Amino acid sequence: MNRPDVLQRTGNYPVPPGASDIPGLEVAGVIASGDAAAMAAAGLKVGDRVCALVAGGGYAQWCVAPVGQCLPVPDGLDDIAAASLPETFFTVWSNVFDRARLQAGETLLIQGGTSGIGVTAIQMAKALGARVIATAGSDDKCAACLALGADHAINYKTQDFVTAVADLTGGQGVNVVLDMVAGAYVAREIECLVEDGRLVIIAVQGGVKAEFNAGMVLRKRLTITGSTLRPRPIAFKTAIAQSLRERVWPLLAQGLIKPVIHQVFPASEAAAAHTLMESNRHIGKLVLTWA
Ligand SMILES: NC(=O)c1ccc[n+]([C@@H]2O[C@H](COP(=O)([O-])OP(=O)(O)OC[C@H]3O[C@@H](n4cnc5c(N)ncnc54)[C@H](OP(=O)(O)O)[C@@H]3O)[C@@H](O)[C@H]2O)c1
């Protein structure tokens, strides 16, 4: 499950043309059938255990996935853990590493550190050599961010994250911000960025409109970008899958990055899973299972 499933259910996330209108953006299981030549070219065959990114249709016992969006289940992971990977791993790789070009040694500020996206971003950025500051809405969630490897966690309900980032970085700021709030956060995030810093917006939970100091964008030579993964073409997602397979899947197999599962629900209790996600009480991923 991912937050976009909730947005789709509530009519706030239109299904892209050609995609299934059944919710569900990621799956794991066994390949039942497929184009043998295409699978062979990707090193896959019927019977292999895979997880896959899909543009819809994941809430089902059977699901069609493009070959290029299938990845082998990393060694040591069960299907529940594997099913929790694709959506957040593809999104974080595409935005933090491709678009925002986070480098080893740089500092990343992650808004929503205990979201499904956040727990992936913290671990991936740390494993690839960045310093991580995460925000979250409670002290318990901040503790979870630290346990996942974040260098610092800021409770944004009790601390001003702009001041906290300045304190934590000796007034320097961060190189990249991963933002899932937007709205009034944008102006404050621009304050947090160093020269040549990059802000990447992946959601607008705080509103679509932002007023900010454009002069600061010029003076600091900032880049403001963003993206949505779901409507992108298969070739684009296939390229991300290849990067993940080379750079990140070995880290999962070595246990350097771990799936974070908050709760598993049978598919018949999908409504309860949505209610939990809407409460924001979860830390990490919620997963639905089909018998
Ligand atoms: N662009 C893309 O391609 C793409 C792909 C996947 C997901 N997304 C988006 O990314 C976001 C995370 O997705 P997810 O599946 O990981 O969802 P999730 O687990 O439900 O996480 C949502 C998080 O947002 C945080 N949050 C809500 N309001 C906030 C605020 N005002 N300030 C700071 N944090 C706030 C909540 O944490 P607190 O309790 O700490 O506030 C919660 O952890 C969603 O908005 C989703 O739509 C975008």
PDB file of N, CA and C in Angstrom, residues 20-104:
ATOM      1  N   SER A  20      -4.646   0.116 -15.166  1.00  0.00           N
ATOM      2  CA  SER A  20      -5.792  -0.477 -14.480  1.00  0.00           C
ATOM      3  C   SER A  20      -6.337   0.500 -13.458  1.00  0.00           C
ATOM      4  N   ASP A  21      -7.680   0.530 -13.309  1.00  0.00           N
ATOM      5  CA  ASP A  21      -8.236   1.404 -12.267  1.00  0.00           C
ATOM      6  C   ASP A  21      -8.369   0.678 -10.931  1.00  0.00           C
ATOM      7  N   ILE A  22      -7.918  -0.580 -10.877  1.00  0.00           N
ATOM      8  CA  ILE A  22      -7.802  -1.269  -9.587  1.00  0.00           C
ATOM      9  C   ILE A  22      -6.595  -0.652  -8.874  1.00  0.00           C
ATOM     10  N   PRO A  23      -6.712  -0.294  -7.594  1.00  0.00           N
ATOM     11  CA  PRO A  23      -5.560   0.322  -6.929  1.00  0.00           C
ATOM     12  C   PRO A  23      -4.389  -0.647  -6.761  1.00  0.00           C
ATOM     13  N   GLY A  24      -3.265  -0.106  -6.338  1.00  0.00           N
ATOM     14  CA  GLY A  24      -2.114  -0.960  -6.053  1.00  0.00           C
ATOM     15  C   GLY A  24      -0.990  -0.716  -7.027  1.00  0.00           C
ATOM     16  N   LEU A  25       0.148  -0.175  -6.534  1.00  0.00           N
ATOM     17  CA  LEU A  25       1.251   0.251  -7.394  1.00  0.00           C
ATOM     18  C   LEU A  25       2.463  -0.666  -7.315  1.00  0.00           C
ATOM     19  N   GLU A  26       2.357  -1.741  -6.508  1.00  0.00           N
ATOM     20  CA  GLU A  26       3.510  -2.644  -6.390  1.00  0.00           C
ATOM     21  C   GLU A  26       3.003  -4.009  -5.934  1.00  0.00           C
ATOM     22  N   VAL A  27       3.722  -5.036  -6.347  1.00  0.00           N
ATOM     23  CA  VAL A  27       3.332  -6.410  -6.028  1.00  0.00           C
ATOM     24  C   VAL A  27       4.580  -7.270  -5.839  1.00  0.00           C
ATOM     25  N   ALA A  28       4.386  -8.432  -5.208  1.00  0.00           N
ATOM     26  CA  ALA A  28       5.436  -9.459  -5.208  1.00  0.00           C
ATOM     27  C   ALA A  28       4.771 -10.809  -5.332  1.00  0.00           C
ATOM     28  N   GLY A  29       5.471 -11.748  -5.933  1.00  0.00           N
ATOM     29  CA  GLY A  29       4.932 -13.095  -6.100  1.00  0.00           C
ATOM     30  C   GLY A  29       5.770 -13.866  -7.100  1.00  0.00           C
ATOM     31  N   VAL A  30       5.126 -14.851  -7.728  1.00  0.00           N
ATOM     32  CA  VAL A  30       5.823 -15.741  -8.649  1.00  0.00           C
ATOM     33  C   VAL A  30       5.328 -15.463 -10.069  1.00  0.00           C
ATOM     34  N   ILE A  31       6.251 -15.444 -11.036  1.00  0.00           N
ATOM     35  CA  ILE A  31       5.842 -15.244 -12.436  1.00  0.00           C
ATOM     36  C   ILE A  31       5.075 -16.476 -12.896  1.00  0.00           C
ATOM     37  N   ALA A  32       3.801 -16.271 -13.293  1.00  0.00           N
ATOM     38  CA  ALA A  32       2.958 -17.387 -13.734  1.00  0.00           C
ATOM     39  C   ALA A  32       3.068 -17.605 -15.238  1.00  0.00           C
ATOM     40  N   SER A  33       3.190 -16.519 -15.987  1.00  0.00           N
ATOM     41  CA  SER A  33       3.366 -16.645 -17.431  1.00  0.00           C
ATOM     42  C   SER A  33       3.902 -15.330 -17.961  1.00  0.00           C
ATOM     43  N   GLY A  34       4.369 -15.357 -19.211  1.00  0.00           N
ATOM     44  CA  GLY A  34       4.899 -14.120 -19.792  1.00  0.00           C
ATOM     45  C   GLY A  34       5.602 -14.410 -21.100  1.00  0.00           C
ATOM     46  N   ASP A  35       6.071 -13.360 -21.737  1.00  0.00           N
ATOM     47  CA  ASP A  35       6.783 -13.459 -23.007  1.00  0.00           C
ATOM     48  C   ASP A  35       8.173 -14.034 -22.717  1.00  0.00           C
ATOM     49  N   ALA A  36       8.391 -15.273 -23.162  1.00  0.00           N
ATOM     50  CA  ALA A  36       9.621 -15.980 -22.777  1.00  0.00           C
ATOM     51  C   ALA A  36      10.868 -15.228 -23.229  1.00  0.00           C
ATOM     52  N   ALA A  37      10.820 -14.678 -24.456  1.00  0.00           N
ATOM     53  CA  ALA A  37      12.017 -14.002 -24.986  1.00  0.00           C
ATOM     54  C   ALA A  37      12.312 -12.739 -24.183  1.00  0.00           C
ATOM     55  N   ALA A  38      11.254 -11.974 -23.915  1.00  0.00           N
ATOM     56  CA  ALA A  38      11.458 -10.730 -23.156  1.00  0.00           C
ATOM     57  C   ALA A  38      11.957 -11.051 -21.758  1.00  0.00           C
ATOM     58  N   MET A  39      11.394 -12.108 -21.170  1.00  0.00           N
ATOM     59  CA  MET A  39      11.843 -12.473 -19.820  1.00  0.00           C
ATOM     60  C   MET A  39      13.297 -12.935 -19.849  1.00  0.00           C
ATOM     61  N   ALA A  40      13.638 -13.731 -20.861  1.00  0.00           N
ATOM     62  CA  ALA A  40      15.016 -14.241 -20.931  1.00  0.00           C
ATOM     63  C   ALA A  40      16.002 -13.085 -21.062  1.00  0.00           C
ATOM     64  N   ALA A  41      15.615 -12.079 -21.856  1.00  0.00           N
ATOM     65  CA  ALA A  41      16.501 -10.920 -22.040  1.00  0.00           C
ATOM     66  C   ALA A  41      16.716 -10.191 -20.714  1.00  0.00           C
ATOM     67  N   ALA A  42      15.714 -10.295 -19.832  1.00  0.00           N
ATOM     68  CA  ALA A  42      15.838  -9.628 -18.523  1.00  0.00           C
ATOM     69  C   ALA A  42      16.354 -10.577 -17.450  1.00  0.00           C
ATOM     70  N   GLY A  43      16.727 -11.795 -17.864  1.00  0.00           N
ATOM     71  CA  GLY A  43      17.250 -12.761 -16.898  1.00  0.00           C
ATOM     72  C   GLY A  43      16.169 -13.345 -16.009  1.00  0.00           C
ATOM     73  N   LEU A  44      14.923 -13.407 -16.526  1.00  0.00           N
ATOM     74  CA  LEU A  44      13.804 -13.923 -15.727  1.00  0.00           C
ATOM     75  C   LEU A  44      13.127 -15.066 -16.472  1.00  0.00           C
ATOM     76  N   LYS A  45      12.346 -15.876 -15.730  1.00  0.00           N
ATOM     77  CA  LYS A  45      11.597 -16.970 -16.348  1.00  0.00           C
ATOM     78  C   LYS A  45      10.391 -17.303 -15.477  1.00  0.00           C
ATOM     79  N   VAL A  46       9.459 -18.050 -16.073  1.00  0.00           N
ATOM     80  CA  VAL A  46       8.285 -18.501 -15.309  1.00  0.00           C
ATOM     81  C   VAL A  46       8.767 -19.232 -14.059  1.00  0.00           C
ATOM     82  N   GLY A  47       8.123 -18.948 -12.937  1.00  0.00           N
ATOM     83  CA  GLY A  47       8.489 -19.593 -11.677  1.00  0.00           C
ATOM     84  C   GLY A  47       9.401 -18.747 -10.801  1.00  0.00           C
ATOM     85  N   ASP A  48      10.010 -17.693 -11.388  1.00  0.00           N
ATOM     86  CA  ASP A  48      10.896 -16.838 -10.578  1.00  0.00           C
ATOM     87  C   ASP A  48      10.087 -16.009  -9.587  1.00  0.00           C
ATOM     88  N   ARG A  49      10.678 -15.777  -8.433  1.00  0.00           N
ATOM     89  CA  ARG A  49      10.078 -14.863  -7.449  1.00  0.00           C
ATOM     90  C   ARG A  49      10.532 -13.440  -7.767  1.00  0.00           C
ATOM     91  N   VAL A  50       9.560 -12.556  -7.963  1.00  0.00           N
ATOM     92  CA  VAL A  50       9.892 -11.167  -8.297  1.00  0.00           C
ATOM     93  C   VAL A  50       9.011 -10.208  -7.502  1.00  0.00           C
ATOM     94  N   CYS A  51       9.469  -8.961  -7.453  1.00  0.00           N
ATOM     95  CA  CYS A  51       8.593  -7.867  -7.058  1.00  0.00           C
ATOM     96  C   CYS A  51       8.563  -6.910  -8.240  1.00  0.00           C
ATOM     97  N   ALA A  52       7.470  -6.144  -8.352  1.00  0.00           N
ATOM     98  CA  ALA A  52       7.311  -5.319  -9.547  1.00  0.00           C
ATOM     99  C   ALA A  52       6.596  -4.024  -9.233  1.00  0.00           C
ATOM    100  N   LEU A  53       7.009  -3.003  -9.971  1.00  0.00           N
ATOM    101  CA  LEU A  53       6.300  -1.725  -9.964  1.00  0.00           C
ATOM    102  C   LEU A  53       5.224  -1.807 -11.046  1.00  0.00           C
ATOM    103  N   VAL A  54       3.991  -1.441 -10.693  1.00  0.00           N
ATOM    104  CA  VAL A  54       2.910  -1.438 -11.694  1.00  0.00           C
ATOM    105  C   VAL A  54       2.193  -0.087 -11.632  1.00  0.00           C
ATOM    106  N   ALA A  55       1.514   0.261 -12.730  1.00  0.00           N
ATOM    107  CA  ALA A  55       0.826   1.564 -12.768  1.00  0.00           C
ATOM    108  C   ALA A  55      -0.592   1.465 -12.212  1.00  0.00           C
ATOM    109  N   GLY A  56      -0.949   0.281 -11.704  1.00  0.00           N
ATOM    110  CA  GLY A  56      -2.275   0.021 -11.146  1.00  0.00           C
ATOM    111  C   GLY A  56      -2.502  -1.473 -11.154  1.00  0.00           C
ATOM    112  N   GLY A  57      -3.566  -1.924 -10.469  1.00  0.00           N
ATOM    113  CA  GLY A  57      -3.919  -3.343 -10.521  1.00  0.00           C
ATOM    114  C   GLY A  57      -3.230  -4.208  -9.494  1.00  0.00           C
ATOM    115  N   GLY A  58      -2.524  -3.584  -8.547  1.00  0.00           N
ATOM    116  CA  GLY A  58      -1.773  -4.377  -7.565  1.00  0.00           C
ATOM    117  C   GLY A  58      -2.628  -5.027  -6.495  1.00  0.00           C
ATOM    118  N   TYR A  59      -3.830  -4.514  -6.249  1.00  0.00           N
ATOM    119  CA  TYR A  59      -4.699  -5.114  -5.226  1.00  0.00           C
ATOM    120  C   TYR A  59      -5.404  -6.313  -5.857  1.00  0.00           C
ATOM    121  N   ALA A  60      -4.668  -7.374  -6.091  1.00  0.00           N
ATOM    122  CA  ALA A  60      -5.227  -8.516  -6.805  1.00  0.00           C
ATOM    123  C   ALA A  60      -4.334  -9.734  -6.616  1.00  0.00           C
ATOM    124  N   GLN A  61      -4.924 -10.911  -6.834  1.00  0.00           N
ATOM    125  CA  GLN A  61      -4.156 -12.136  -6.716  1.00  0.00           C
ATOM    126  C   GLN A  61      -3.284 -12.350  -7.947  1.00  0.00           C
ATOM    127  N   TRP A  62      -3.750 -11.825  -9.097  1.00  0.00           N
ATOM    128  CA  TRP A  62      -3.008 -11.925 -10.351  1.00  0.00           C
ATOM    129  C   TRP A  62      -2.807 -10.524 -10.877  1.00  0.00           C
ATOM    130  N   CYS A  63      -1.629 -10.230 -11.369  1.00  0.00           N
ATOM    131  CA  CYS A  63      -1.338  -8.863 -11.809  1.00  0.00           C
ATOM    132  C   CYS A  63      -0.390  -8.922 -13.001  1.00  0.00           C
ATOM    133  N   VAL A  64      -0.605  -8.054 -13.964  1.00  0.00           N
ATOM    134  CA  VAL A  64       0.287  -7.972 -15.119  1.00  0.00           C
ATOM    135  C   VAL A  64       1.306  -6.870 -14.868  1.00  0.00           C
ATOM    136  N   ALA A  65       2.587  -7.199 -15.061  1.00  0.00           N
ATOM    137  CA  ALA A  65       3.655  -6.206 -14.867  1.00  0.00           C
ATOM    138  C   ALA A  65       4.580  -6.223 -16.081  1.00  0.00           C
ATOM    139  N   PRO A  66       5.022  -5.054 -16.564  1.00  0.00           N
ATOM    140  CA  PRO A  66       6.022  -5.030 -17.626  1.00  0.00           C
ATOM    141  C   PRO A  66       7.304  -5.728 -17.146  1.00  0.00           C
ATOM    142  N   VAL A  67       7.916  -6.516 -18.028  1.00  0.00           N
ATOM    143  CA  VAL A  67       9.123  -7.273 -17.639  1.00  0.00           C
ATOM    144  C   VAL A  67      10.182  -6.350 -17.044  1.00  0.00           C
ATOM    145  N   GLY A  68      10.363  -5.185 -17.672  1.00  0.00           N
ATOM    146  CA  GLY A  68      11.420  -4.278 -17.234  1.00  0.00           C
ATOM    147  C   GLY A  68      11.194  -3.693 -15.860  1.00  0.00           C
ATOM    148  N   GLN A  69       9.968  -3.797 -15.351  1.00  0.00           N
ATOM    149  CA  GLN A  69       9.655  -3.260 -14.028  1.00  0.00           C
ATOM    150  C   GLN A  69       9.649  -4.348 -12.951  1.00  0.00           C
ATOM    151  N   CYS A  70      10.085  -5.573 -13.348  1.00  0.00           N
ATOM    152  CA  CYS A  70      10.199  -6.675 -12.388  1.00  0.00           C
ATOM    153  C   CYS A  70      11.646  -6.760 -11.901  1.00  0.00           C
ATOM    154  N   LEU A  71      11.793  -6.983 -10.623  1.00  0.00           N
ATOM    155  CA  LEU A  71      13.126  -7.195 -10.040  1.00  0.00           C
ATOM    156  C   LEU A  71      13.100  -8.475  -9.237  1.00  0.00           C
ATOM    157  N   PRO A  72      14.202  -9.226  -9.236  1.00  0.00           N
ATOM    158  CA  PRO A  72      14.215 -10.440  -8.423  1.00  0.00           C
ATOM    159  C   PRO A  72      14.026 -10.101  -6.953  1.00  0.00           C
ATOM    160  N   VAL A  73      13.340 -10.982  -6.214  1.00  0.00           N
ATOM    161  CA  VAL A  73      13.230 -10.758  -4.766  1.00  0.00           C
ATOM    162  C   VAL A  73      14.634 -10.864  -4.180  1.00  0.00           C
ATOM    163  N   PRO A  74      15.083  -9.809  -3.469  1.00  0.00           N
ATOM    164  CA  PRO A  74      16.447  -9.865  -2.909  1.00  0.00           C
ATOM    165  C   PRO A  74      16.612 -11.065  -1.974  1.00  0.00           C
ATOM    166  N   ASP A  75      17.812 -11.653  -1.983  1.00  0.00           N
ATOM    167  CA  ASP A  75      18.088 -12.816  -1.134  1.00  0.00           C
ATOM    168  C   ASP A  75      17.656 -12.541   0.299  1.00  0.00           C
ATOM    169  N   GLY A  76      16.994 -13.529   0.897  1.00  0.00           N
ATOM    170  CA  GLY A  76      16.657 -13.431   2.314  1.00  0.00           C
ATOM    171  C   GLY A  76      15.341 -12.727   2.602  1.00  0.00           C
ATOM    172  N   LEU A  77      14.676 -12.171   1.583  1.00  0.00           N
ATOM    173  CA  LEU A  77      13.410 -11.476   1.840  1.00  0.00           C
ATOM    174  C   LEU A  77      12.222 -12.356   1.459  1.00  0.00           C
ATOM    175  N   ASP A  78      11.153 -12.281   2.277  1.00  0.00           N
ATOM    176  CA  ASP A  78       9.924 -12.994   1.910  1.00  0.00           C
ATOM    177  C   ASP A  78       9.070 -12.105   1.002  1.00  0.00           C
ATOM    178  N   ASP A  79       7.929 -12.636   0.552  1.00  0.00           N
ATOM    179  CA  ASP A  79       7.119 -11.882  -0.413  1.00  0.00           C
ATOM    180  C   ASP A  79       6.554 -10.596   0.204  1.00  0.00           C
ATOM    181  N   ILE A  80       6.243 -10.639   1.500  1.00  0.00           N
ATOM    182  CA  ILE A  80       5.680  -9.441   2.140  1.00  0.00           C
ATOM    183  C   ILE A  80       6.718  -8.318   2.129  1.00  0.00           C
ATOM    184  N   ALA A  81       7.934  -8.652   2.511  1.00  0.00           N
ATOM    185  CA  ALA A  81       8.997  -7.645   2.491  1.00  0.00           C
ATOM    186  C   ALA A  81       9.244  -7.158   1.059  1.00  0.00           C
ATOM    187  N   ALA A  82       9.269  -8.101   0.116  1.00  0.00           N
ATOM    188  CA  ALA A  82       9.562  -7.725  -1.278  1.00  0.00           C
ATOM    189  C   ALA A  82       8.473  -6.820  -1.850  1.00  0.00           C
ATOM    190  N   ALA A  83       7.212  -7.096  -1.464  1.00  0.00           N
ATOM    191  CA  ALA A  83       6.105  -6.290  -1.994  1.00  0.00           C
ATOM    192  C   ALA A  83       6.170  -4.847  -1.506  1.00  0.00           C
ATOM    193  N   SER A  84       6.891  -4.620  -0.406  1.00  0.00           N
ATOM    194  CA  SER A  84       6.949  -3.264   0.160  1.00  0.00           C
ATOM    195  C   SER A  84       7.999  -2.395  -0.525  1.00  0.00           C
ATOM    196  N   LEU A  85       8.762  -2.977  -1.468  1.00  0.00           N
ATOM    197  CA  LEU A  85       9.917  -2.249  -1.989  1.00  0.00           C
ATOM    198  C   LEU A  85       9.660  -1.337  -3.195  1.00  0.00           C
ATOM    199  N   PRO A  86       9.015  -1.818  -4.267  1.00  0.00           N
ATOM    200  CA  PRO A  86       9.162  -1.103  -5.546  1.00  0.00           C
ATOM    201  C   PRO A  86       8.751   0.372  -5.521  1.00  0.00           C
ATOM    202  N   GLU A  87       7.554   0.698  -5.073  1.00  0.00           N
ATOM    203  CA  GLU A  87       7.075   2.080  -5.228  1.00  0.00           C
ATOM    204  C   GLU A  87       8.010   3.089  -4.562  1.00  0.00           C
ATOM    205  N   THR A  88       8.412   2.811  -3.332  1.00  0.00           N
ATOM    206  CA  THR A  88       9.246   3.812  -2.661  1.00  0.00           C
ATOM    207  C   THR A  88      10.686   3.780  -3.189  1.00  0.00           C
ATOM    208  N   PHE A  89      11.188   2.602  -3.515  1.00  0.00           N
ATOM    209  CA  PHE A  89      12.575   2.543  -4.012  1.00  0.00           C
ATOM    210  C   PHE A  89      12.695   3.211  -5.384  1.00  0.00           C
ATOM    211  N   PHE A  90      11.736   2.959  -6.285  1.00  0.00           N
ATOM    212  CA  PHE A  90      11.779   3.629  -7.589  1.00  0.00           C
ATOM    213  C   PHE A  90      11.641   5.143  -7.405  1.00  0.00           C
ATOM    214  N   THR A  91      10.726   5.565  -6.527  1.00  0.00           N
ATOM    215  CA  THR A  91      10.470   7.005  -6.338  1.00  0.00           C
ATOM    216  C   THR A  91      11.688   7.697  -5.744  1.00  0.00           C
ATOM    217  N   VAL A  92      12.274   7.095  -4.724  1.00  0.00           N
ATOM    218  CA  VAL A  92      13.424   7.732  -4.066  1.00  0.00           C
ATOM    219  C   VAL A  92      14.618   7.768  -5.018  1.00  0.00           C
ATOM    220  N   TRP A  93      14.871   6.676  -5.714  1.00  0.00           N
ATOM    221  CA  TRP A  93      16.012   6.683  -6.638  1.00  0.00           C
ATOM    222  C   TRP A  93      15.828   7.776  -7.692  1.00  0.00           C
ATOM    223  N   SER A  94      14.645   7.784  -8.288  1.00  0.00           N
ATOM    224  CA  SER A  94      14.387   8.708  -9.388  1.00  0.00           C
ATOM    225  C   SER A  94      14.512  10.159  -8.943  1.00  0.00           C
ATOM    226  N   ASN A  95      13.993  10.475  -7.763  1.00  0.00           N
ATOM    227  CA  ASN A  95      13.957  11.872  -7.333  1.00  0.00           C
ATOM    228  C   ASN A  95      15.216  12.316  -6.598  1.00  0.00           C
ATOM    229  N   VAL A  96      15.664  11.519  -5.654  1.00  0.00           N
ATOM    230  CA  VAL A  96      16.802  11.951  -4.818  1.00  0.00           C
ATOM    231  C   VAL A  96      18.124  11.770  -5.558  1.00  0.00           C
ATOM    232  N   PHE A  97      18.264  10.663  -6.259  1.00  0.00           N
ATOM    233  CA  PHE A  97      19.569  10.377  -6.875  1.00  0.00           C
ATOM    234  C   PHE A  97      19.643  10.813  -8.336  1.00  0.00           C
ATOM    235  N   ASP A  98      18.556  10.627  -9.113  1.00  0.00           N
ATOM    236  CA  ASP A  98      18.608  11.060 -10.516  1.00  0.00           C
ATOM    237  C   ASP A  98      18.318  12.560 -10.629  1.00  0.00           C
ATOM    238  N   ARG A  99      17.156  12.994 -10.191  1.00  0.00           N
ATOM    239  CA  ARG A  99      16.776  14.406 -10.388  1.00  0.00           C
ATOM    240  C   ARG A  99      17.609  15.344  -9.507  1.00  0.00           C
ATOM    241  N   ALA A 100      17.728  15.021  -8.216  1.00  0.00           N
ATOM    242  CA  ALA A 100      18.407  15.932  -7.282  1.00  0.00           C
ATOM    243  C   ALA A 100      19.890  15.620  -7.132  1.00  0.00           C
ATOM    244  N   ARG A 101      20.365  14.550  -7.767  1.00  0.00           N
ATOM    245  CA  ARG A 101      21.796  14.240  -7.866  1.00  0.00           C
ATOM    246  C   ARG A 101      22.508  14.226  -6.510  1.00  0.00           C
ATOM    247  N   LEU A 102      21.872  13.629  -5.494  1.00  0.00           N
ATOM    248  CA  LEU A 102      22.535  13.541  -4.178  1.00  0.00           C
ATOM    249  C   LEU A 102      23.827  12.750  -4.302  1.00  0.00           C
ATOM    250  N   GLN A 103      24.910  13.302  -3.736  1.00  0.00           N
ATOM    251  CA  GLN A 103      26.226  12.656  -3.789  1.00  0.00           C
ATOM    252  C   GLN A 103      26.653  12.215  -2.397  1.00  0.00           C
ATOM    253  N   ALA A 104      27.531  11.216  -2.351  1.00  0.00           N
ATOM    254  CA  ALA A 104      28.134  10.821  -1.071  1.00  0.00           C
ATOM    255  C   ALA A 104      28.809  12.042  -0.465  1.00  0.00           C
TER     256      ALA A 104
END
